[in-house]
Each structure stands twice: as C-alpha cells, then as structure tokens.
PDB file of C-alpha atoms in Angstrom:
ATOM      1  CA  MET A   1       0.825  -7.737 -21.456  1.00 85.00           C
ATOM      2  CA  GLU A   2       2.591  -8.166 -18.434  1.00 95.00           C
ATOM      3  CA  VAL A   3       2.606  -4.794 -16.097  1.00 98.00           C
ATOM      4  CA  ALA A   4       5.496  -4.594 -12.841  1.00 98.00           C
ATOM      5  CA  VAL A   5       3.193  -2.920  -9.615  1.00 99.00           C
ATOM      6  CA  ALA A   6       4.530  -1.311  -6.464  1.00 99.00           C
ATOM      7  CA  THR A   7       2.991  -0.471  -2.866  1.00 99.00           C
ATOM      8  CA  PHE A   8       5.316   1.451  -0.416  1.00 98.00           C
ATOM      9  CA  ASN A   9       4.341   3.351   2.485  1.00 98.00           C
ATOM     10  CA  VAL A  10       7.099   6.263   2.346  1.00 98.00           C
ATOM     11  CA  TYR A  11       6.839   6.503   5.996  1.00 98.00           C
ATOM     12  CA  LYS A  12       5.533  10.793   6.438  1.00 97.00           C
ATOM     13  CA  HIS A  13       8.209  11.897   9.171  1.00 95.00           C
ATOM     14  CA  GLU A  14      10.106  14.469   9.788  1.00 94.00           C
ATOM     15  CA  ASP A  15      13.107  13.437   8.207  1.00 95.00           C
ATOM     16  CA  PHE A  16      11.314  12.346   4.861  1.00 97.00           C
ATOM     17  CA  GLU A  17      13.024  15.080   3.228  1.00 95.00           C
ATOM     18  CA  GLN A  18      16.379  13.518   4.214  1.00 95.00           C
ATOM     19  CA  ARG A  19      15.025  10.190   3.492  1.00 97.00           C
ATOM     20  CA  LEU A  20      13.623  11.099  -0.103  1.00 98.00           C
ATOM     21  CA  ARG A  21      17.070  11.133  -2.242  1.00 97.00           C
ATOM     22  CA  ALA A  22      16.858   6.903  -1.280  1.00 98.00           C
ATOM     23  CA  VAL A  23      13.144   6.802  -1.950  1.00 98.00           C
ATOM     24  CA  LEU A  24      13.764   7.960  -5.643  1.00 98.00           C
ATOM     25  CA  ALA A  25      17.233   5.344  -6.009  1.00 98.00           C
ATOM     26  CA  LEU A  26      15.018   2.511  -5.116  1.00 98.00           C
ATOM     27  CA  LEU A  27      11.998   3.720  -7.133  1.00 98.00           C
ATOM     28  CA  GLY A  28      14.742   3.952  -9.851  1.00 97.00           C
ATOM     29  CA  GLN A  29      15.784   0.304  -9.098  1.00 97.00           C
ATOM     30  CA  VAL A  30      12.412  -1.220  -8.891  1.00 97.00           C
ATOM     31  CA  ARG A  31      11.610   0.426 -12.664  1.00 97.00           C
ATOM     32  CA  ALA A  32       8.018  -0.553 -11.838  1.00 98.00           C
ATOM     33  CA  ASP A  33       5.132   0.370 -14.099  1.00 98.00           C
ATOM     34  CA  ILE A  34       2.572   1.786 -11.383  1.00 98.00           C
ATOM     35  CA  VAL A  35       3.459   2.627  -7.838  1.00 98.00           C
ATOM     36  CA  CYS A  36       0.985   3.118  -5.621  1.00 99.00           C
ATOM     37  CA  LEU A  37       2.440   5.031  -2.514  1.00 98.00           C
ATOM     38  CA  GLN A  38       1.658   6.181   1.330  1.00 99.00           C
ATOM     39  CA  GLU A  39       2.253   8.618   3.835  1.00 98.00           C
ATOM     40  CA  VAL A  40       3.031  11.410   1.315  1.00 98.00           C
ATOM     41  CA  PRO A  41       2.959  14.466   3.403  1.00 98.00           C
ATOM     42  CA  PRO A  42       0.415  16.190   1.756  1.00 97.00           C
ATOM     43  CA  GLY A  43      -0.134  20.001   0.662  1.00 94.00           C
ATOM     44  CA  ARG A  44       2.712  20.500  -1.001  1.00 92.00           C
ATOM     45  CA  ALA A  45       1.865  17.866  -4.551  1.00 94.00           C
ATOM     46  CA  LEU A  46       4.730  16.226  -3.546  1.00 97.00           C
ATOM     47  CA  THR A  47       3.695  13.398  -5.584  1.00 98.00           C
ATOM     48  CA  GLU A  48       4.054  15.026  -8.776  1.00 97.00           C
ATOM     49  CA  VAL A  49       7.242  16.106  -7.276  1.00 97.00           C
ATOM     50  CA  ILE A  50       8.668  12.684  -6.816  1.00 98.00           C
ATOM     51  CA  ALA A  51       7.348  11.785 -10.112  1.00 98.00           C
ATOM     52  CA  ALA A  52       8.919  13.525 -12.580  1.00 97.00           C
ATOM     53  CA  ARG A  53      12.196  12.936 -10.440  1.00 97.00           C
ATOM     54  CA  ALA A  54      11.980   9.140 -10.869  1.00 97.00           C
ATOM     55  CA  GLY A  55      10.826   9.231 -14.363  1.00 97.00           C
ATOM     56  CA  TYR A  56       7.338   8.702 -14.341  1.00 98.00           C
ATOM     57  CA  GLN A  57       4.659  10.520 -17.073  1.00 97.00           C
ATOM     58  CA  HIS A  58       1.826  10.117 -15.184  1.00 98.00           C
ATOM     59  CA  ALA A  59       0.646  10.945 -11.329  1.00 98.00           C
ATOM     60  CA  ALA A  60      -2.696  11.523  -8.699  1.00 98.00           C
ATOM     61  CA  GLU A  61      -2.732  12.151  -5.153  1.00 98.00           C
ATOM     62  CA  CYS A  62      -5.548  12.405  -2.332  1.00 98.00           C
ATOM     63  CA  ALA A  63      -4.923  13.012   1.283  1.00 98.00           C
ATOM     64  CA  PHE A  64      -7.303  12.873   3.929  1.00 98.00           C
ATOM     65  CA  VAL A  65      -7.208  13.631   7.460  1.00 98.00           C
ATOM     66  CA  ARG A  66      -8.521  10.783  10.398  1.00 97.00           C
ATOM     67  CA  PRO A  67     -10.855  12.632  12.553  1.00 95.00           C
ATOM     68  CA  ASP A  68     -10.190  10.397  16.170  1.00 94.00           C
ATOM     69  CA  ASP A  69      -6.362  11.701  15.898  1.00 95.00           C
ATOM     70  CA  GLY A  70      -5.991  14.694  13.561  1.00 96.00           C
ATOM     71  CA  TRP A  71      -3.166  12.153  11.159  1.00 97.00           C
ATOM     72  CA  THR A  72      -3.355  13.492   7.570  1.00 98.00           C
ATOM     73  CA  GLU A  73      -1.433  12.449   4.001  1.00 98.00           C
ATOM     74  CA  ALA A  74      -1.798  11.929   1.297  1.00 98.00           C
ATOM     75  CA  LEU A  75      -1.924   8.678  -1.000  1.00 98.00           C
ATOM     76  CA  GLY A  76      -0.227   9.073  -4.412  1.00 98.00           C
ATOM     77  CA  VAL A  77      -0.118   6.972  -7.787  1.00 98.00           C
ATOM     78  CA  LEU A  78       3.011   7.013 -10.122  1.00 98.00           C
ATOM     79  CA  SER A  79       2.119   5.835 -13.898  1.00 98.00           C
ATOM     80  CA  ARG A  80       3.871   5.317 -17.168  1.00 98.00           C
ATOM     81  CA  PHE A  81       0.561   5.274 -18.665  1.00 98.00           C
ATOM     82  CA  ARG A  82      -2.072   8.172 -18.294  1.00 98.00           C
ATOM     83  CA  VAL A  83      -4.545   8.500 -15.742  1.00 98.00           C
ATOM     84  CA  VAL A  84      -8.164   8.743 -17.315  1.00 98.00           C
ATOM     85  CA  ASP A  85      -9.908   9.329 -14.590  1.00 98.00           C
ATOM     86  CA  GLN A  86      -9.535   8.693 -10.255  1.00 98.00           C
ATOM     87  CA  GLU A  87     -11.787   8.749  -7.858  1.00 98.00           C
ATOM     88  CA  PRO A  88     -11.253   9.890  -3.653  1.00 98.00           C
ATOM     89  CA  VAL A  89     -13.300   6.453  -2.177  1.00 98.00           C
ATOM     90  CA  GLU A  90     -14.315   7.210   1.944  1.00 98.00           C
ATOM     91  CA  LEU A  91     -14.592   4.438   3.265  1.00 98.00           C
ATOM     92  CA  ARG A  92     -16.026   5.616   5.974  1.00 97.00           C
ATOM     93  CA  PRO A  93     -17.843   9.408   5.637  1.00 97.00           C
ATOM     94  CA  GLY A  94     -15.538  11.445   4.758  1.00 97.00           C
ATOM     95  CA  VAL A  95     -12.209  10.311   4.977  1.00 98.00           C
ATOM     96  CA  PRO A  96     -11.078   9.038   1.586  1.00 98.00           C
ATOM     97  CA  ASN A  97      -8.299   6.800   2.728  1.00 98.00           C
ATOM     98  CA  CYS A  98      -8.739   5.085  -0.283  1.00 98.00           C
ATOM     99  CA  PHE A  99      -8.321   6.494  -3.606  1.00 98.00           C
ATOM    100  CA  ARG A 100      -9.086   4.565  -7.387  1.00 98.00           C
ATOM    101  CA  VAL A 101      -7.184   5.527 -10.201  1.00 98.00           C
ATOM    102  CA  ARG A 102      -8.772   4.337 -13.491  1.00 98.00           C
ATOM    103  CA  LEU A 103      -5.165   4.214 -16.082  1.00 98.00           C
ATOM    104  CA  ASP A 104      -5.442   3.561 -19.783  1.00 98.00           C
ATOM    105  CA  VAL A 105      -2.663   0.286 -20.468  1.00 97.00           C
ATOM    106  CA  GLN A 106      -2.713  -0.140 -24.038  1.00 94.00           C
ATOM    107  CA  ASP A 107      -6.503   1.337 -25.068  1.00 96.00           C
ATOM    108  CA  ALA A 108      -7.986  -0.604 -22.183  1.00 96.00           C
ATOM    109  CA  PRO A 109      -8.926   0.141 -18.444  1.00 97.00           C
ATOM    110  CA  LEU A 110      -6.838  -1.050 -15.851  1.00 98.00           C
ATOM    111  CA  ASP A 111      -8.241   0.796 -11.415  1.00 98.00           C
ATOM    112  CA  VAL A 112      -5.682   1.209  -9.313  1.00 98.00           C
ATOM    113  CA  TYR A 113      -7.039   1.148  -5.913  1.00 99.00           C
ATOM    114  CA  ASN A 114      -4.309   2.448  -2.863  1.00 99.00           C
ATOM    115  CA  VAL A 115      -5.625   1.984   0.378  1.00 98.00           C
ATOM    116  CA  HIS A 116      -4.012   2.889   4.358  1.00 98.00           C
ATOM    117  CA  LEU A 117      -6.299   1.148   6.454  1.00 98.00           C
ATOM    118  CA  HIS A 118      -6.856   2.225  10.704  1.00 98.00           C
ATOM    119  CA  PRO A 119      -3.641   1.705  12.149  1.00 96.00           C
ATOM    120  CA  ARG A 120      -5.617   0.623  16.125  1.00 94.00           C
ATOM    121  CA  ASP A 121      -9.275  -0.008  15.054  1.00 97.00           C
ATOM    122  CA  SER A 122      -9.686  -3.893  13.982  1.00 97.00           C
ATOM    123  CA  LYS A 123     -13.410  -3.773  13.390  1.00 98.00           C
ATOM    124  CA  LEU A 124     -13.097  -0.129  11.884  1.00 98.00           C
ATOM    125  CA  ARG A 125     -10.252  -2.089   9.312  1.00 98.00           C
ATOM    126  CA  GLN A 126     -12.957  -4.853   8.663  1.00 98.00           C
ATOM    127  CA  ARG A 127     -15.971  -2.418   7.816  1.00 98.00           C
ATOM    128  CA  GLU A 128     -13.411  -0.521   5.837  1.00 98.00           C
ATOM    129  CA  ALA A 129     -12.600  -3.365   3.784  1.00 98.00           C
ATOM    130  CA  SER A 130     -16.360  -4.054   3.078  1.00 98.00           C
ATOM    131  CA  VAL A 131     -16.364  -0.572   1.903  1.00 98.00           C
ATOM    132  CA  ILE A 132     -13.275  -1.763  -0.989  1.00 98.00           C
ATOM    133  CA  LEU A 133     -14.983  -4.911  -1.859  1.00 98.00           C
ATOM    134  CA  GLY A 134     -18.309  -3.199  -2.331  1.00 98.00           C
ATOM    135  CA  ARG A 135     -16.695  -0.619  -4.642  1.00 98.00           C
ATOM    136  CA  LEU A 136     -15.056  -2.880  -6.375  1.00 98.00           C
ATOM    137  CA  GLU A 137     -17.988  -5.353  -7.180  1.00 98.00           C
ATOM    138  CA  ARG A 138     -20.144  -2.237  -8.378  1.00 97.00           C
ATOM    139  CA  GLU A 139     -17.484  -2.779 -11.963  1.00 96.00           C
ATOM    140  CA  PRO A 140     -17.218  -6.651 -11.282  1.00 95.00           C
ATOM    141  CA  GLU A 141     -15.404  -7.115 -15.214  1.00 94.00           C
ATOM    142  CA  ALA A 142     -13.321  -3.921 -14.364  1.00 96.00           C
ATOM    143  CA  PRO A 143      -9.770  -5.642 -14.274  1.00 98.00           C
ATOM    144  CA  ALA A 144      -8.604  -3.864 -10.921  1.00 98.00           C
ATOM    145  CA  ILE A 145      -5.346  -3.780  -8.775  1.00 98.00           C
ATOM    146  CA  VAL A 146      -5.811  -3.140  -4.917  1.00 99.00           C
ATOM    147  CA  CYS A 147      -2.495  -1.970  -3.268  1.00 98.00           C
ATOM    148  CA  GLY A 148      -1.547  -0.202   0.207  1.00 98.00           C
ATOM    149  CA  ASP A 149      -0.993  -0.143   3.865  1.00 98.00           C
ATOM    150  CA  PHE A 150      -3.486  -2.846   5.649  1.00 98.00           C
ATOM    151  CA  ASN A 151      -2.275  -2.414   8.867  1.00 98.00           C
ATOM    152  CA  ALA A 152      -3.506  -5.859   9.638  1.00 98.00           C
ATOM    153  CA  VAL A 153      -1.527 -10.167   9.520  1.00 98.00           C
ATOM    154  CA  PRO A 154      -2.262 -12.115   6.516  1.00 98.00           C
ATOM    155  CA  GLU A 155      -4.501 -14.131   8.917  1.00 97.00           C
ATOM    156  CA  GLY A 156      -6.117 -11.095  10.692  1.00 97.00           C
ATOM    157  CA  ARG A 157      -9.624 -10.942  10.707  1.00 98.00           C
ATOM    158  CA  THR A 158      -9.449  -7.613   8.456  1.00 98.00           C
ATOM    159  CA  MET A 159      -8.082  -9.709   5.978  1.00 98.00           C
ATOM    160  CA  ALA A 160     -10.616 -12.414   6.315  1.00 98.00           C
ATOM    161  CA  VAL A 161     -12.784  -9.925   4.595  1.00 98.00           C
ATOM    162  CA  PHE A 162     -10.824 -10.016   1.535  1.00 98.00           C
ATOM    163  CA  TRP A 163      -9.368 -13.793   1.209  1.00 98.00           C
ATOM    164  CA  PRO A 164     -12.784 -14.908  -0.489  1.00 98.00           C
ATOM    165  CA  TYR A 165     -12.453 -12.213  -3.453  1.00 98.00           C
ATOM    166  CA  LEU A 166      -9.294 -11.154  -3.646  1.00 98.00           C
ATOM    167  CA  ARG A 167      -5.767 -13.028  -3.636  1.00 98.00           C
ATOM    168  CA  SER A 168      -1.860 -11.644  -2.536  1.00 98.00           C
ATOM    169  CA  ALA A 169      -0.182 -11.579  -5.582  1.00 98.00           C
ATOM    170  CA  PHE A 170       3.115 -11.947  -3.081  1.00 99.00           C
ATOM    171  CA  GLU A 171       1.627 -15.186  -1.878  1.00 98.00           C
ATOM    172  CA  MET A 172       0.715 -16.247  -5.109  1.00 98.00           C
ATOM    173  CA  ALA A 173       3.897 -16.356  -6.604  1.00 98.00           C
ATOM    174  CA  ASN A 174       5.947 -17.204  -3.459  1.00 98.00           C
ATOM    175  CA  GLY A 175       3.403 -19.923  -1.782  1.00 98.00           C
ATOM    176  CA  ARG A 176       3.754 -17.989   1.042  1.00 98.00           C
ATOM    177  CA  HIS A 177       2.822 -14.690   2.589  1.00 98.00           C
ATOM    178  CA  PRO A 178       6.193 -12.402   3.776  1.00 98.00           C
ATOM    179  CA  GLU A 179       7.340 -13.094   7.012  1.00 96.00           C
ATOM    180  CA  SER A 180       7.267  -9.177   7.635  1.00 97.00           C
ATOM    181  CA  THR A 181       6.697  -5.734   6.252  1.00 98.00           C
ATOM    182  CA  PHE A 182       7.428  -3.504   8.717  1.00 95.00           C
ATOM    183  CA  PRO A 183       9.233  -2.468  10.575  1.00 93.00           C
ATOM    184  CA  THR A 184      12.520  -1.981   9.049  1.00 95.00           C
ATOM    185  CA  PRO A 185      15.452  -0.953  11.569  1.00 93.00           C
ATOM    186  CA  LEU A 186      14.324   3.088  10.865  1.00 93.00           C
ATOM    187  CA  ARG A 187      12.033   2.440  13.131  1.00 82.00           C
ATOM    188  CA  PRO A 188      12.636  -0.251  16.251  1.00 74.00           C
ATOM    189  CA  LEU A 189       9.924  -1.461  18.016  1.00 67.00           C
ATOM    190  CA  ALA A 190      11.627  -1.390  21.210  1.00 62.00           C
ATOM    191  CA  GLY A 191      10.185   2.439  21.948  1.00 58.00           C
ATOM    192  CA  ARG A 192       6.312   1.707  21.083  1.00 63.00           C
ATOM    193  CA  GLN A 193       3.238   1.523  22.722  1.00 67.00           C
ATOM    194  CA  PRO A 194       2.357  -2.691  24.081  1.00 76.00           C
ATOM    195  CA  GLY A 195      -0.144  -4.919  22.103  1.00 85.00           C
ATOM    196  CA  PHE A 196       0.780  -3.323  18.361  1.00 86.00           C
ATOM    197  CA  SER A 197       0.814  -7.769  17.785  1.00 90.00           C
ATOM    198  CA  GLU A 198      -2.427  -7.364  18.737  1.00 91.00           C
ATOM    199  CA  ARG A 199      -3.593  -4.379  17.579  1.00 92.00           C
ATOM    200  CA  ARG A 200      -2.387  -5.603  13.911  1.00 94.00           C
ATOM    201  CA  GLU A 201      -4.633  -8.951  14.489  1.00 95.00           C
ATOM    202  CA  GLY A 202      -1.756 -11.019  15.502  1.00 91.00           C
ATOM    203  CA  PRO A 203      -1.393 -13.414  17.914  1.00 88.00           C
ATOM    204  CA  PRO A 204       0.006 -11.007  21.549  1.00 85.00           C
ATOM    205  CA  VAL A 205       3.569 -11.288  22.463  1.00 82.00           C
ATOM    206  CA  ASP A 206       5.457 -10.480  25.646  1.00 79.00           C
ATOM    207  CA  GLU A 207       8.491  -8.251  23.863  1.00 78.00           C
ATOM    208  CA  GLU A 208       6.861  -5.812  21.654  1.00 75.00           C
ATOM    209  CA  SER A 209      10.502  -4.902  20.695  1.00 73.00           C
ATOM    210  CA  GLN A 210      10.329  -8.491  18.866  1.00 76.00           C
ATOM    211  CA  ALA A 211       7.104  -8.085  17.311  1.00 84.00           C
ATOM    212  CA  LYS A 212       7.088  -7.674  13.592  1.00 89.00           C
ATOM    213  CA  ALA A 213       4.075  -7.922  10.774  1.00 93.00           C
ATOM    214  CA  ALA A 214       3.218  -8.643   6.831  1.00 98.00           C
ATOM    215  CA  ILE A 215       1.062  -5.785   6.648  1.00 98.00           C
ATOM    216  CA  ASP A 216       1.450  -4.639   2.957  1.00 98.00           C
ATOM    217  CA  TYR A 217      -0.260  -6.292  -0.248  1.00 99.00           C
ATOM    218  CA  ILE A 218      -0.881  -6.269  -3.733  1.00 99.00           C
ATOM    219  CA  LEU A 219      -4.259  -7.952  -3.992  1.00 99.00           C
ATOM    220  CA  VAL A 220      -5.715  -9.437  -7.317  1.00 98.00           C
ATOM    221  CA  ARG A 221      -8.548 -11.246  -8.418  1.00 98.00           C
ATOM    222  CA  PRO A 222      -7.816 -14.178  -9.517  1.00 97.00           C
ATOM    223  CA  SER A 223      -9.969 -14.933 -12.100  1.00 97.00           C
ATOM    224  CA  GLN A 224      -7.971 -11.435 -13.117  1.00 98.00           C
ATOM    225  CA  PHE A 225      -4.213 -11.767 -12.989  1.00 98.00           C
ATOM    226  CA  THR A 226      -1.847 -14.576 -12.027  1.00 98.00           C
ATOM    227  CA  ALA A 227       1.225 -13.167 -10.549  1.00 98.00           C
ATOM    228  CA  VAL A 228       4.462 -13.623 -12.285  1.00 98.00           C
ATOM    229  CA  ALA A 229       7.003 -12.466  -9.975  1.00 98.00           C
ATOM    230  CA  ALA A 230       7.266 -10.690  -7.095  1.00 98.00           C
ATOM    231  CA  ARG A 231       9.299  -9.959  -3.930  1.00 98.00           C
ATOM    232  CA  LEU A 232       9.860  -7.437  -1.059  1.00 98.00           C
ATOM    233  CA  ILE A 233      11.387  -3.779  -1.863  1.00 98.00           C
ATOM    234  CA  GLY A 234      13.373  -1.443   1.188  1.00 98.00           C
ATOM    235  CA  ASP A 235      14.259  -4.357   2.596  1.00 98.00           C
ATOM    236  CA  ARG A 236      18.296  -2.859   2.688  1.00 97.00           C
ATOM    237  CA  PRO A 237      19.414   0.246   3.270  1.00 97.00           C
ATOM    238  CA  VAL A 238      20.054   2.637   0.071  1.00 96.00           C
ATOM    239  CA  GLU A 239      23.462   3.816   0.595  1.00 92.00           C
ATOM    240  CA  GLY A 240      23.069   3.927   3.440  1.00 95.00           C
ATOM    241  CA  VAL A 241      19.772   4.780   4.170  1.00 97.00           C
ATOM    242  CA  TRP A 242      16.412   3.040   5.001  1.00 98.00           C
ATOM    243  CA  PRO A 243      13.441   4.999   2.491  1.00 98.00           C
ATOM    244  CA  SER A 244      11.079   3.976   5.497  1.00 98.00           C
ATOM    245  CA  ASP A 245      10.257   2.060   8.124  1.00 96.00           C
ATOM    246  CA  HIS A 246       8.486  -0.202   5.445  1.00 97.00           C
ATOM    247  CA  MET A 247       9.103  -2.859   2.809  1.00 98.00           C
ATOM    248  CA  GLY A 248       7.130  -2.689  -0.046  1.00 98.00           C
ATOM    249  CA  VAL A 249       6.077  -5.333  -2.600  1.00 99.00           C
ATOM    250  CA  LEU A 250       6.912  -5.272  -6.305  1.00 99.00           C
ATOM    251  CA  ALA A 251       4.469  -7.568  -8.315  1.00 98.00           C
ATOM    252  CA  ARG A 252       4.980  -8.287 -12.007  1.00 98.00           C
ATOM    253  CA  LEU A 253       1.458  -9.294 -13.017  1.00 98.00           C
ATOM    254  CA  SER A 254       0.543 -10.984 -16.657  1.00 98.00           C
ATOM    255  CA  PRO A 255      -3.423 -10.929 -17.484  1.00 97.00           C
ATOM    256  CA  THR A 256      -5.174 -14.382 -16.575  1.00 95.00           C
ATOM    257  CA  ALA A 257      -5.613 -16.713 -19.499  1.00 73.00           C
TER     258      ALA A 257
END
C-alpha cells in the first residue's frame, strides 16, 4: 500500500505556542499517514498533544540534549498506524538525536527513523550519518524510511555518506532536490552569524542574508520504496502565520515491486 510521509522541523522557539495553531492547520492540510517532527519543545509530552489535536491515533517521542551547547529538544512521530516498538538511537554516546519507531502497517513492519543531525560540525554529522547506516544494516531487509533535518545540503559531505545506500524521495519524484527548505521568512538570515553556507557544507557566500539550503529529507532504499510524488510543505503562511523557520517535505511512497 502507498503511505504518505511528512517531515517537519517545527522550530523550538519562545513563540512556539503562538505558531502551534498554524502547525496544526498545516498538518490538517497535509493529511500524511506518518509525520516526523523535529524541535518539539521537550518535557511536556507535546507530541501527544499535537497528535490528538491533529487527529492522529498514535504518537511517540524521544528527547535529547546536545552536550556541546546544551540544546535540548524532542523528536516526535505521529502515526495513523500502531506503534509496536520504539528505540532512541544514540548517534554519539548519550545523545539520542535519532529515534526509531516501528509501525504495524497492515500487519507488516515499517521502521521510521526521525533524525536531527548536528547543525555546525560537519565531521560529527558525517559520523552521525554512519551510525544511522550501521543501525539500518543490522536489519537490511526491514522496510525503513529515514526522515528529518540533516543540516547538510545534497552535494555536501554528510549526504555523500548516505547516497550510496539511500535516495531522497523528493529527488526521486521530481528529478531534482528542492532549491531550499531553510529558512522561511519567519527567520531571515540577515541576523545570523557568517558561515551559514559553509556549516551546511555548501559553497561559501559573501552575503549570508541571501544564503539558503535544502537540508530536510525523506530518504528510502530504492530497493524498498518508490516515491510516487513529493512536495514541500510549510512553504507559505497559514492564515498569515509562518508555521516554522523550515519548510517540510511530504512524499507518497509505494513499495518497490
């Protein structure tokens, strides 16, 4: 059967509560079967709240803290399918910034990996990518989808770790990667520190306020899934409010015959 999968970084910021209505409205428009959320404010079981208000029957959440800068967030998975197993995956010791959820999809297992790779350290991101691939290889026959905010552009060194094994659903469906998934007008780059492009492994630019990057993905094994269609979500305001500083990705996936 086809499944509709979405990934969306909801931007853990002090104005999250003001944007939550727009996030919920967007999820209602998208109507995906499975949604992976990054940057859910942690410690309040907000994934369950969002799931209930958006009409999802099942939800799971995993929180982590980055020891280098103290950043903390929850990775949330919303699903119309029953959750039968969940596993925080430590991409470095003590930091489960990857969350595997096994779903029961019409009596067949489907593993969904929700990830948020490091935003600044390319070498660390590459190691994190290798850990994810190692976890996938422990069960090479298990159908799996890897979603999230990878903080790296398609031509960068981090994604080069994935490309021999996984393919972007957006690229598979459209023949190209999106021009950008970050930022939206909610968070202009004019006030950001220099070096944004280089940190995301793109060519450096002179004017950082013009920098943008495609860093959000839904990845699949081509031997397991074909992307029937894929598009960006959150690429426009909802009732005048931008849901996040990221755009998300929505893909309809069909098992490879």
